XYZ file of C-alpha atoms in Angstrom:
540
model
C -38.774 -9.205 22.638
C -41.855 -8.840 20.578
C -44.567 -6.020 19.814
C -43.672 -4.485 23.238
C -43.244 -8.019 24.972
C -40.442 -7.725 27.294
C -37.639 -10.021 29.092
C -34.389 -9.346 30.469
C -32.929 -12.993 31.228
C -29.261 -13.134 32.889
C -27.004 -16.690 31.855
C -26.682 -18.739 34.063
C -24.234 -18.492 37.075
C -23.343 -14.395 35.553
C -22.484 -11.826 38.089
C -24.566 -8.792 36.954
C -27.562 -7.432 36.352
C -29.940 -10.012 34.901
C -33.584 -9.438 34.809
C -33.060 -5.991 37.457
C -36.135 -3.987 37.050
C -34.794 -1.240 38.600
C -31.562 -0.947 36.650
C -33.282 -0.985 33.474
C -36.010 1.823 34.372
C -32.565 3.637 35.032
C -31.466 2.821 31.763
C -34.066 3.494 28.755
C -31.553 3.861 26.642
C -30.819 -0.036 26.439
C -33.948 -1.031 26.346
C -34.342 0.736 23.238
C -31.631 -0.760 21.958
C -33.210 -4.274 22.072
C -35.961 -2.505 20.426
C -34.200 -1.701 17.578
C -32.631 -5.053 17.785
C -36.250 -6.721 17.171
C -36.635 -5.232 14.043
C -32.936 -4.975 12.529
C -31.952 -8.131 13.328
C -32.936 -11.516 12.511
C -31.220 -14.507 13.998
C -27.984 -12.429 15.239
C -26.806 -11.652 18.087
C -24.964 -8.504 18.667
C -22.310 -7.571 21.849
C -20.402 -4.226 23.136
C -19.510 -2.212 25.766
C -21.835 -0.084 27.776
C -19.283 3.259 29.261
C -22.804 5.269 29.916
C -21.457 6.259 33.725
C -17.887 5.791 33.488
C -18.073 1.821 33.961
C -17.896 -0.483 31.805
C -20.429 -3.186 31.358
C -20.769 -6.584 28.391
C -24.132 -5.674 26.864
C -25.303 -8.827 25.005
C -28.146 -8.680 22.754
C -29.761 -11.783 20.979
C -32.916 -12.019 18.403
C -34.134 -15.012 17.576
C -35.548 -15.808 14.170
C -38.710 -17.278 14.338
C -41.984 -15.794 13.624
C -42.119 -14.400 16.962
C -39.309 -12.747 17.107
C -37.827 -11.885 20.629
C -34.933 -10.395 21.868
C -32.505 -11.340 24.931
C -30.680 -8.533 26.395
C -28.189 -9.006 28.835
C -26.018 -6.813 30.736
C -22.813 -7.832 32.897
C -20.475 -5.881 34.642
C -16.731 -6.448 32.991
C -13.741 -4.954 32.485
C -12.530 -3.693 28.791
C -10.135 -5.739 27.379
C -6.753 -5.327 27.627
C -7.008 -3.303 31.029
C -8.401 -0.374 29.165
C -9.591 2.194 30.882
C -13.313 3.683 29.937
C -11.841 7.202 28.050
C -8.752 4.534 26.291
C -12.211 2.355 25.024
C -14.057 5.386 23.164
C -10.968 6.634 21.841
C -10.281 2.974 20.581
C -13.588 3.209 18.905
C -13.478 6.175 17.848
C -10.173 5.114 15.926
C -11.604 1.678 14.874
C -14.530 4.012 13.112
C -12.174 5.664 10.846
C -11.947 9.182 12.825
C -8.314 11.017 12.925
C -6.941 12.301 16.111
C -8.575 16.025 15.577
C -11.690 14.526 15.062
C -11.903 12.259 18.304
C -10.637 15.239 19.823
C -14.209 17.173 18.707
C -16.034 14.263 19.501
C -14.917 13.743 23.091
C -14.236 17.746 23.573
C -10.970 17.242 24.645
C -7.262 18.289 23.497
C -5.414 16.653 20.036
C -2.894 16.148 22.438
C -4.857 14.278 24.511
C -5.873 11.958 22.132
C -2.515 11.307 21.185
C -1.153 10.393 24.783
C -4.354 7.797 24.951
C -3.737 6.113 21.704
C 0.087 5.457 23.596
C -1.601 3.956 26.350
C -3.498 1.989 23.794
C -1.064 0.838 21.736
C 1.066 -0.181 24.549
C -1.546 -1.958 26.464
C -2.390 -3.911 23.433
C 0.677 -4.140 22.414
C 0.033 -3.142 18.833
C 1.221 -0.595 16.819
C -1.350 0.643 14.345
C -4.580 2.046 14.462
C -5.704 -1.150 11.791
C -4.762 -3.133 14.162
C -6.458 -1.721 17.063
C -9.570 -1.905 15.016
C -8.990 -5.447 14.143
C -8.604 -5.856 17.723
C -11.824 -4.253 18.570
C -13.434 -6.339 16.022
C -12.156 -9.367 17.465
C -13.211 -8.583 20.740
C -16.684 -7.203 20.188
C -15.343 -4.083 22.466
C -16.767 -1.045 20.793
C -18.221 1.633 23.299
C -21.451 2.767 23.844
C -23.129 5.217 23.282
C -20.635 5.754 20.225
C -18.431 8.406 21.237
C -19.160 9.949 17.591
C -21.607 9.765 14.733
C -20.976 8.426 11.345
C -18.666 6.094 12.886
C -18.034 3.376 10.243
C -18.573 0.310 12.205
C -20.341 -3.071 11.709
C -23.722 -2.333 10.044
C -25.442 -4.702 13.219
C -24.240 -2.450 15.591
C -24.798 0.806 14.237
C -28.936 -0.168 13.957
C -28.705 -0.604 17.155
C -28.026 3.218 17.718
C -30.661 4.242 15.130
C -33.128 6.635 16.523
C -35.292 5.266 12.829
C -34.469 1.953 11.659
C -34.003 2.033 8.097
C -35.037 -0.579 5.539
C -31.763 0.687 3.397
C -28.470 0.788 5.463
C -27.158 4.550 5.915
C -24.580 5.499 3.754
C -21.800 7.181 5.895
C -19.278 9.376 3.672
C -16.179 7.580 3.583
C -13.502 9.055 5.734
C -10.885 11.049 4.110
C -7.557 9.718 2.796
C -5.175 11.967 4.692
C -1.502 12.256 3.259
C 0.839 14.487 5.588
C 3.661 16.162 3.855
C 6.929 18.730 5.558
C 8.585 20.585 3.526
C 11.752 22.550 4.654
C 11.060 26.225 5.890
C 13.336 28.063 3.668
C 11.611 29.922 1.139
C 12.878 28.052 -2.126
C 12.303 26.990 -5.775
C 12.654 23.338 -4.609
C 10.502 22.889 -1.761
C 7.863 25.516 -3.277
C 8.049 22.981 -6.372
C 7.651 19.674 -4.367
C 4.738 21.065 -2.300
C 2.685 22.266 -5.655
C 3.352 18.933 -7.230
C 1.723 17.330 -4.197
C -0.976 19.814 -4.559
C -1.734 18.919 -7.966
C -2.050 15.443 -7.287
C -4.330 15.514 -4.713
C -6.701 18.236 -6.554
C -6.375 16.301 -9.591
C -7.419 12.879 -7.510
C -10.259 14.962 -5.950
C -11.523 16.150 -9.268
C -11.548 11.943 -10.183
C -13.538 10.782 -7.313
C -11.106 10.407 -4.907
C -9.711 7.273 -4.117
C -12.048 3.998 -4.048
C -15.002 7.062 -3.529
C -12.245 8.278 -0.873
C -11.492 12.188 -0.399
C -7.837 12.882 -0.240
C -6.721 15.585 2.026
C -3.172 17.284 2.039
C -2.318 18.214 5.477
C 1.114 20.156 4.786
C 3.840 21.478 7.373
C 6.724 23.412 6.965
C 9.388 23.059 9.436
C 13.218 24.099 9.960
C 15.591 21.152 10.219
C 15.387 21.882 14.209
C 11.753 22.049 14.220
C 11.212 18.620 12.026
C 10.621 16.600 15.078
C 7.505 18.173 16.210
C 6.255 19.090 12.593
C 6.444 14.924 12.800
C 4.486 14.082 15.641
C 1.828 17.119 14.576
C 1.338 15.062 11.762
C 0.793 11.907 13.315
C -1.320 13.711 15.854
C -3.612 14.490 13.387
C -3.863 10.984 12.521
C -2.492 11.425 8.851
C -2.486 7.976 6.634
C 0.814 8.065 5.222
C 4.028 11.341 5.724
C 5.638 12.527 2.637
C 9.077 14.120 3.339
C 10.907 17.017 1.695
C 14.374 17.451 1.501
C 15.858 18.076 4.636
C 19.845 17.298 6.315
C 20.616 13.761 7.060
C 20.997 14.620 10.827
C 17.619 15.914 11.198
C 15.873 13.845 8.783
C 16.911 10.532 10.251
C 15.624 10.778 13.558
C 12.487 12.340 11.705
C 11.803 9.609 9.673
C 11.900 7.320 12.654
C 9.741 8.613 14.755
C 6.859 8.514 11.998
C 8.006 5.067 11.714
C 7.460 4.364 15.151
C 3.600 5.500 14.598
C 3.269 2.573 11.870
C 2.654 5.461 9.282
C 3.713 4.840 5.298
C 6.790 6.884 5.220
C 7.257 7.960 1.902
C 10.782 10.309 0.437
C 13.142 10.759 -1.873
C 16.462 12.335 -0.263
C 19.228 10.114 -1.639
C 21.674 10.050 1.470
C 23.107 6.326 1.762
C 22.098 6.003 5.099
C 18.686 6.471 5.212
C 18.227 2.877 3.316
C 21.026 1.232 5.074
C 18.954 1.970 8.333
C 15.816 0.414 6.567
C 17.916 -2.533 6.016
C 19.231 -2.766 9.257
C 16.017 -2.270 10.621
C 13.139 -4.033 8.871
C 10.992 -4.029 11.794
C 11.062 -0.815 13.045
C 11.482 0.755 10.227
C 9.432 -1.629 7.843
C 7.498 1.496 6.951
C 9.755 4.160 5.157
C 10.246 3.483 1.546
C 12.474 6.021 -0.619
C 11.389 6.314 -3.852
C 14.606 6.678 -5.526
C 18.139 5.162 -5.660
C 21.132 7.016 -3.340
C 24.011 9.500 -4.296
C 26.599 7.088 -4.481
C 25.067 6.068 -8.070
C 26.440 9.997 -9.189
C 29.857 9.468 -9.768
C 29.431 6.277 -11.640
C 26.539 7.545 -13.502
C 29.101 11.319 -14.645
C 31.951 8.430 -15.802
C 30.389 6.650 -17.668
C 28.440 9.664 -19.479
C 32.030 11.045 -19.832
C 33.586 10.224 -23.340
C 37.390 11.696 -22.006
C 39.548 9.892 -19.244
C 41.658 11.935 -16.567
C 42.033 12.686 -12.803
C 39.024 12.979 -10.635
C 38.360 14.804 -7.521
C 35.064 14.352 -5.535
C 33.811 16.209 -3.090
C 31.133 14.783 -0.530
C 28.798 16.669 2.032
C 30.267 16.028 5.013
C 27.012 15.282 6.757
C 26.767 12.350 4.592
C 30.127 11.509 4.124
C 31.323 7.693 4.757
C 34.995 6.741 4.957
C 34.367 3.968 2.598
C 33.194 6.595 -0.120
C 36.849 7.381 -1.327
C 37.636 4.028 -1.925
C 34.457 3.164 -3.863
C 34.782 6.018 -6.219
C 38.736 4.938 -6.423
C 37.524 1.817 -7.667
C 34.797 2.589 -10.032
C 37.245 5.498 -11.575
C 39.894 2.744 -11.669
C 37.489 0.582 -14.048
C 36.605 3.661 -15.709
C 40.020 5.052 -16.801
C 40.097 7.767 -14.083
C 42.259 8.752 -11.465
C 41.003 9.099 -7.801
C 43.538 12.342 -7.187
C 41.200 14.349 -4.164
C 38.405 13.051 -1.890
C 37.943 15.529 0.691
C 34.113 16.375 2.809
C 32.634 19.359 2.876
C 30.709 21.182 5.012
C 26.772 21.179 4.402
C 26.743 24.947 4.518
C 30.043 26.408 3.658
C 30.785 29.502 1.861
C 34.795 29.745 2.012
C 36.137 27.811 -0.918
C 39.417 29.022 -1.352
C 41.714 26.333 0.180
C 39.976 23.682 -1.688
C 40.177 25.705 -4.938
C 43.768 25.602 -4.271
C 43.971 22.018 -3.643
C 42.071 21.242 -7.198
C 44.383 23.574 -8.732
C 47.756 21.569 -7.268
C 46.373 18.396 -7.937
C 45.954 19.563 -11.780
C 42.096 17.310 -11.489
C 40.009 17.273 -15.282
C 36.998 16.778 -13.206
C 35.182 17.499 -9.865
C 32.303 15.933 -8.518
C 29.901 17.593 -5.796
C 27.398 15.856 -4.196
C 23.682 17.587 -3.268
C 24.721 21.050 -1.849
C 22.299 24.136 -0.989
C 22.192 26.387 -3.801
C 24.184 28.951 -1.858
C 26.775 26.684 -1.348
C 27.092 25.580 -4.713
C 26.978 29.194 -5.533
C 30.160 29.980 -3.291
C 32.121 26.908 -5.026
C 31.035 28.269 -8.428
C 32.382 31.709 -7.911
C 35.379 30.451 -5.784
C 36.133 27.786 -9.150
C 35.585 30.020 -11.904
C 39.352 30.208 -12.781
C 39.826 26.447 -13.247
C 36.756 26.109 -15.469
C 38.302 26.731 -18.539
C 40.202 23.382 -18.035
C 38.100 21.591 -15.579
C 34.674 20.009 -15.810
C 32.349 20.894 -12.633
C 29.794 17.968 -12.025
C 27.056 19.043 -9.584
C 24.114 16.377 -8.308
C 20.348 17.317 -8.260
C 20.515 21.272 -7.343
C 19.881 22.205 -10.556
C 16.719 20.490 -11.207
C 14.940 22.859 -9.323
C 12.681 25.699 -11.292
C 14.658 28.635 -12.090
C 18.091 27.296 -11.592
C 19.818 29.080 -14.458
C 18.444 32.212 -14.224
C 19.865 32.358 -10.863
C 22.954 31.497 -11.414
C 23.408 32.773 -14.812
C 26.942 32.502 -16.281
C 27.717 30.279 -13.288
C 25.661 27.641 -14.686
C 26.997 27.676 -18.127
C 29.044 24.494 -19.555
C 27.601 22.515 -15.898
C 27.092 19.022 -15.832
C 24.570 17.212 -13.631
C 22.854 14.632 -12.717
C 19.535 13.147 -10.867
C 18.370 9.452 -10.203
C 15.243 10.946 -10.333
C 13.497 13.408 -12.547
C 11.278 14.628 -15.366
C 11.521 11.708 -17.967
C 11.069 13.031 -21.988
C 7.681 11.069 -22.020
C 3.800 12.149 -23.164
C 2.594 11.533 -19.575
C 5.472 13.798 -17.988
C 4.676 16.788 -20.732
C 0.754 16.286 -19.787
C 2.353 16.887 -16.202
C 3.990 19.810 -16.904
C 1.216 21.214 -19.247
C -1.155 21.183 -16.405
C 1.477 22.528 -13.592
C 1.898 25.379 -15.761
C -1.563 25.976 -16.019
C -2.158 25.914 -12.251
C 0.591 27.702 -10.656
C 2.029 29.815 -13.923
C 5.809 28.554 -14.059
C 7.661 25.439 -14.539
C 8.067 22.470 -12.892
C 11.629 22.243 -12.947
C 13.233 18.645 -14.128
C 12.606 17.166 -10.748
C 11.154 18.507 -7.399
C 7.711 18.673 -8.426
C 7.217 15.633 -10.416
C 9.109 13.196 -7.519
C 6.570 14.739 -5.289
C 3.297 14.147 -7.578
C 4.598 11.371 -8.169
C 4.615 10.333 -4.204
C 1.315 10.930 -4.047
C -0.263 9.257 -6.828
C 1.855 5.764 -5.693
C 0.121 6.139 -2.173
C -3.287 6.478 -3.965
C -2.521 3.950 -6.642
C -1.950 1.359 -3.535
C -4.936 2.813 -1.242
C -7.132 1.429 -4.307
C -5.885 -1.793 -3.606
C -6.646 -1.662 0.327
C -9.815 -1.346 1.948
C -8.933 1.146 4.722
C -5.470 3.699 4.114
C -5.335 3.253 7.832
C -4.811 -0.120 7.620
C -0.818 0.160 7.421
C -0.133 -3.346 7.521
C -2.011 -3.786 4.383
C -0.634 -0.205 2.586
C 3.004 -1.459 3.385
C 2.492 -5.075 2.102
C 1.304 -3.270 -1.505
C 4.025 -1.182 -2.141
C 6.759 -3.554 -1.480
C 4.534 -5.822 -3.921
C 2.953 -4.059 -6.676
C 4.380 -1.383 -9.320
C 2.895 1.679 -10.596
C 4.156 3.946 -13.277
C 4.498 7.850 -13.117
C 6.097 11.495 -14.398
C 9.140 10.218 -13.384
C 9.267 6.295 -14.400
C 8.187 3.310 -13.042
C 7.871 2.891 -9.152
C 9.329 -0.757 -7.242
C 11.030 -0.362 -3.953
C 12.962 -3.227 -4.398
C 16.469 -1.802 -3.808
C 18.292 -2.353 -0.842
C 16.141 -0.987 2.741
C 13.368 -0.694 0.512
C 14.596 2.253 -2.560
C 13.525 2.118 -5.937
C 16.060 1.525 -8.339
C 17.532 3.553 -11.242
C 18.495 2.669 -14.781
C 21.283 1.366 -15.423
C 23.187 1.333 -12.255
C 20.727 -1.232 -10.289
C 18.764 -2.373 -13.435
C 19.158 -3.248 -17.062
C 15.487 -2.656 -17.821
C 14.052 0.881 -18.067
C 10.676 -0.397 -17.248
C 11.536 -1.123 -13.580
C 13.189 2.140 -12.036
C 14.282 5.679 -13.270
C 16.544 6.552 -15.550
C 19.646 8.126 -14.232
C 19.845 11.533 -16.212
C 22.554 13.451 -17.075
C 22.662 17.385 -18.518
C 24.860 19.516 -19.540
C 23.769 23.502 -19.321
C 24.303 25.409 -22.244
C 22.900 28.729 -22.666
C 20.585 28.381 -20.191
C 19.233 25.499 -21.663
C 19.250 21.520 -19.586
C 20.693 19.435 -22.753
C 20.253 15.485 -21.578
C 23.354 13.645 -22.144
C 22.383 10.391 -20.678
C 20.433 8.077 -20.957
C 20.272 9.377 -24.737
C 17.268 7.429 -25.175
C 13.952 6.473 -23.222
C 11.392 4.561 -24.091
C-alpha cells in the first residue's frame, strides 16, 4: 500500500476475510496498521493475533521493498495456538512483554489472582513451565495479541510500529522492566530475621544507587510469614510475578514444602538454612527442583568442624533438633569422633521448641561428657539449655551452631554466653570488603550486622544480580539457573559456587581445600562479650 493506495488480497485457497470491504470499514484500526507498516517497514513482513471482539484472527502484514512500496494485509480467522483461549493470549503477551502478574492485572482490570489461575492454564496448555519460555513460545509462533493488552510492552521493535499512533524515525525507548527479587522472612520479631531483611535492603538500594542491573531497577518485594502461613506468603510472591524468592530461616517442616512450591513456578530459589535435607531433595530431584540453590554447606559439617578446632580429646554428646534429626546422624558423628580421639557417649533429638531441660541435664551429668554439641536452636531454647546446664559448665564445654551470629547475641544472654563456643559455615569473613559491608550497614540502620544474618542475605542478593548481568531477561529462568550452577562470584561472606551436593555451596575445609571456592567454616569462642575466632585462624 502506497501514498493512500489500497489492497487487501487474501492467499490463495484461505478461509477468511480477503479483500472484504465491509469488514475492513468495520475495522479502521487495521487498516492503519498497514499504514504504519508502509512506512516502518521495508521488505518485512510482520504477523499476530487480532482478539479486537473476543475472536481470534492471523493478521498478516507484508511490505515490499521496492520504490513503490506497498503493503499486503491479510486477515484469517484461526485459532491461538495451543488451544488458548482469547483472555489466556493477552495474558501470554502481556507476560512475553516483561509485565509481572500485578501489572497484567492493571492492564486487563482484573484480579492478581486471576492472572495467576490463567498463567496455570497457560503453562499447562503449553506445557511449559516458565514465563521465558512462554515468551519464547510466543516468539516462535508469531502469537502476540492485538491491540496489546498494555503499553510499553517490550516486544519485537516490527511489531510495536505497528501500534504507533506517530511513527518514529528513532525506536522508543521503553524503561526496562524491573528486576524483582521476593524475599520471606519469619514473623517473629527478631535480631536475625530483622538482620537478614536489612542486608537485603542494602543490597538492593546500593544496586539502585549503581544503575541497577544491565540499566535494570531492582525491586525488593518482602513478606513476612509464620511457619503456618509460609505457603501462601509463597504463592503471593509468585503471584506477583517476582524473578527469583530469597528465603529466611524458617523449620524444616514448613520450609520444605515452601521451597517446592516456588520451585514448581520455575522461580530461582535462593537460601541458606543448613538442614541436610533440603539438598538431599535437590539431589533427588533435579528436575523439579532444578531451581533452589542453598548458598551454604549443611549442619552436619558442625561437629567435625568443633573437633577438629578442639586441641583436648574426651567424650562427646550431641544433641540434634529433632525436626532435622536423621537416624544415621549418631553414627556419623560416632565415626568422625572415633578418627578424632572422641567418644560418641549421648546422641539424643530434641525438640525444636523445648524449654524443660532437666532430664537431659541429668543424662550429661551421668554420662560424665567433656563436650556437648547443639545444633541450630531458637534463642529461647538455647536460653532454657543454658540456664538448665549452668552447673556442668565449669567442667563441660557447650558448643552451640549459628544462634549466636545474630546482632546482639551477648547482650542478651549475658553471663550465659560467656566461655561459648560456636560455629557457622557461613558468616562475616575478617576481609576489607566485609568491613566496607559493615561500615555502611552501620551507617544505614545504626547497629551491627551481627557475624552472619545480614551479610548471607546481601550476599543473596548481589549473586542474583551478579548473574542477571549475564542474562538478557531475569525472567528468563532457564538462563538465570544455567549461570549460577556455572559461574562464581565473590562476596561479604566468601566466594559463591553451588557445586556441593543438590546444588550447596561448599565450605572450607570440610568440602574444599581451597579458600577461594566456598566459605570458611568459623569457629568462636565468647569471652567477655567479645566473638574471638578460633578457626580458620587465618583467611586470605
Amino acid at each position: 500500500m502506497a501514498q493512500g493506495q489500497r489492497r487487501w488480497l487474501q492467499p490463495e485457497g484461505a478461509a477468511g476475510h480477503g479483500s472484504d470491504q465491509a469488514f475492513f470499514a468495520r475495522r479502521p484500526d487495521l487498516v492503519r496498521v498497514a499504514e504504519r507498516a508502509v512506512h516502518a517497514l521495508r521488505g518485512r513482513s510482520v504477523q499476530f493475533f487480532d482478539t479486537a471482539d473476543g475472536t481470534t484472527r492471523r493478521v498478516t502484514v507484508d511490505v515490499t521493498d521496492g520504490a513503490e512500496r506497498l503493503a499486503r494485509l491479510d486477515v484469517v480467522d484461526e485459532p491461538a495456538p495451543f488451544g488458548l483461549t482469547v483472555r489466556e493470549l493477552q495474558v501470554a503477551t502481556c507476560v512475553a512483554g516483561g509485565l509481572a502478574n500485578q501489572e497484567i492485572a492493571g492492564a486487563l482490570d482484573c484480579a492478581r489472582r486471576t492472572v495467576a489461575t490463567h498463567l496455570e492454564h497457560i503453562f499447562t496448555k503449553t506445557g511449559v513451565s516458565s514465563r521465558a519460555t512462554v515468551a519464547t513460545l510466543l516468539a516462535e509462533h508469531d502469537a502476540y495479541a492485538a491491540p496489546l493488552p498494555a503499553k510499553n510492552l517490550v516486544l519485537p521493535a516490527t511489531l510495536l510500529a505497528l501500534f504507533e499512533e506517530k511513527p518514529r524515525k528513532t525506536p522508543r525507548r521503553v524503561k526496562p522492566r524491573p528486576a524483582l527479587i521476593g524475599a520471606v522472612y519469619t514473623a517473629a520479631a527478631g535480631a536475625e530475621a530483622v538482620a537478614m531483611r536489612r542486608g537485603d535492603k542494602l543490597a538492593v538500594t546500593e544496586l539502585n544507587a549503581r544503575g541497577g542491573v544491565a540499566g535494570r531497577e531492582v525491586e525488593h518485594v518482602a513478606l513476612a510469614a509464620t511457619p503456618e502461613g509460609l505457603l501462601d506468603a509463597v504463592a503471593e510472591l509468585t503471584a506477583r510475578g517476582v524473578d527469583a524468592v530469597v528465603f529466611g530461616n524458617f523449620p524444616l517442616p514448613y520450609a520444605r514444602p515452601a521451597i517446592a512450591a516456588a520451585a514448581a513456578a520455575g522461580v530461582p530459589v535462593l537460601h541458606s538454612m543448613t538442614g541436610p535435607a533440603l539438598s538431599d531433595d535437590v539431589h533427588a530431584d533435579p528436575r523439579g527442583l532444578g531451581s533452589v540453590f542453598q548458598v551454604c554447606s549443611t549442619e552436619s559439617a558442625y561437629v567435625p568442624g568443633l573437633l577438629r578446632t578442639l586441641p583436648q580429646r574426651g567424650r562427646l554428646a550431641i544433641l540434634p533438633r529433632e525436626s532435622t534429626f536423621d537416624a544415621s546422624v549418631p553414627e556419623q558423628i560416632a565415626r568422625h569422633a572415633a578418627a578424632s580421639g572422641w567418644e560418641l557417649v549421648y546422641a539424643d533429638p530434641v525438640p525444636d521448641h523445648t524449654r524443660d531441660f532437666t532430664d537431659v541435664v541429668r543424662q550429661l551429668d551421668r554420662v560424665k561428657a567433656d563436650a556437648v554439641s547443639l545444633s541450630t536452636f531458637p534463642e529461647a531454647t538455647l536460653g532454657a539449655f543454658l540456664t538448665a546446664a549452668e552447673p556442668l559448665r565449669d567442667r563441660t564445654l557447650v558448643h552451640v551452631a549459628w544462634s549466636p551470629a545474630a546482632p546482639g547475641f551477648t547482650e542478651r544472654f549475658r553471663s550465659l554466653s560467656d566461655g561459648l563456643v560456636w560455629s557457622t559455615v557461613i558468616g562475616n569473613v575478617d576481609t576489607p570488603a566485609c568491613h566496607a559491608f559493615e561500615q555502611r550497614y552501620r551507617a544505614a540502620y545504626g547497629g551491627e550486622p551481627g557475624l552472619g544474618a545480614a551479610a548471607v542475605h546481601f550476599d543473596m542478593v548481589n549473586v542474583l544480580a551478579h548473574v542477571w548481568s549475564q542474562v538478557s531477561r531475569p525472567w528468563d529462568f532457564a538462563a538465570v539457573r544455567k549461570q549460577l550452577r556455572s559461574v562464581a562470584s565473590f562476596g561479604v561472606t566468601g566466594a559463591h559456587q553451588f557445586l556441593g551436593r543438590g546444588q550447596r555451596g561448599l565450605s572450607y575445609p570440610d568440602d574444599t581445600g581451597d579458600p577461594t571456592r566456598g566459605h570458611p567454616h568459623l569457629v568462636y569462642r565468647i569471652e567477655g562479650g567479645t566473638h574471638r575466632r578460633l578457626a580458620p585462624s587465618l583467611l586470605t
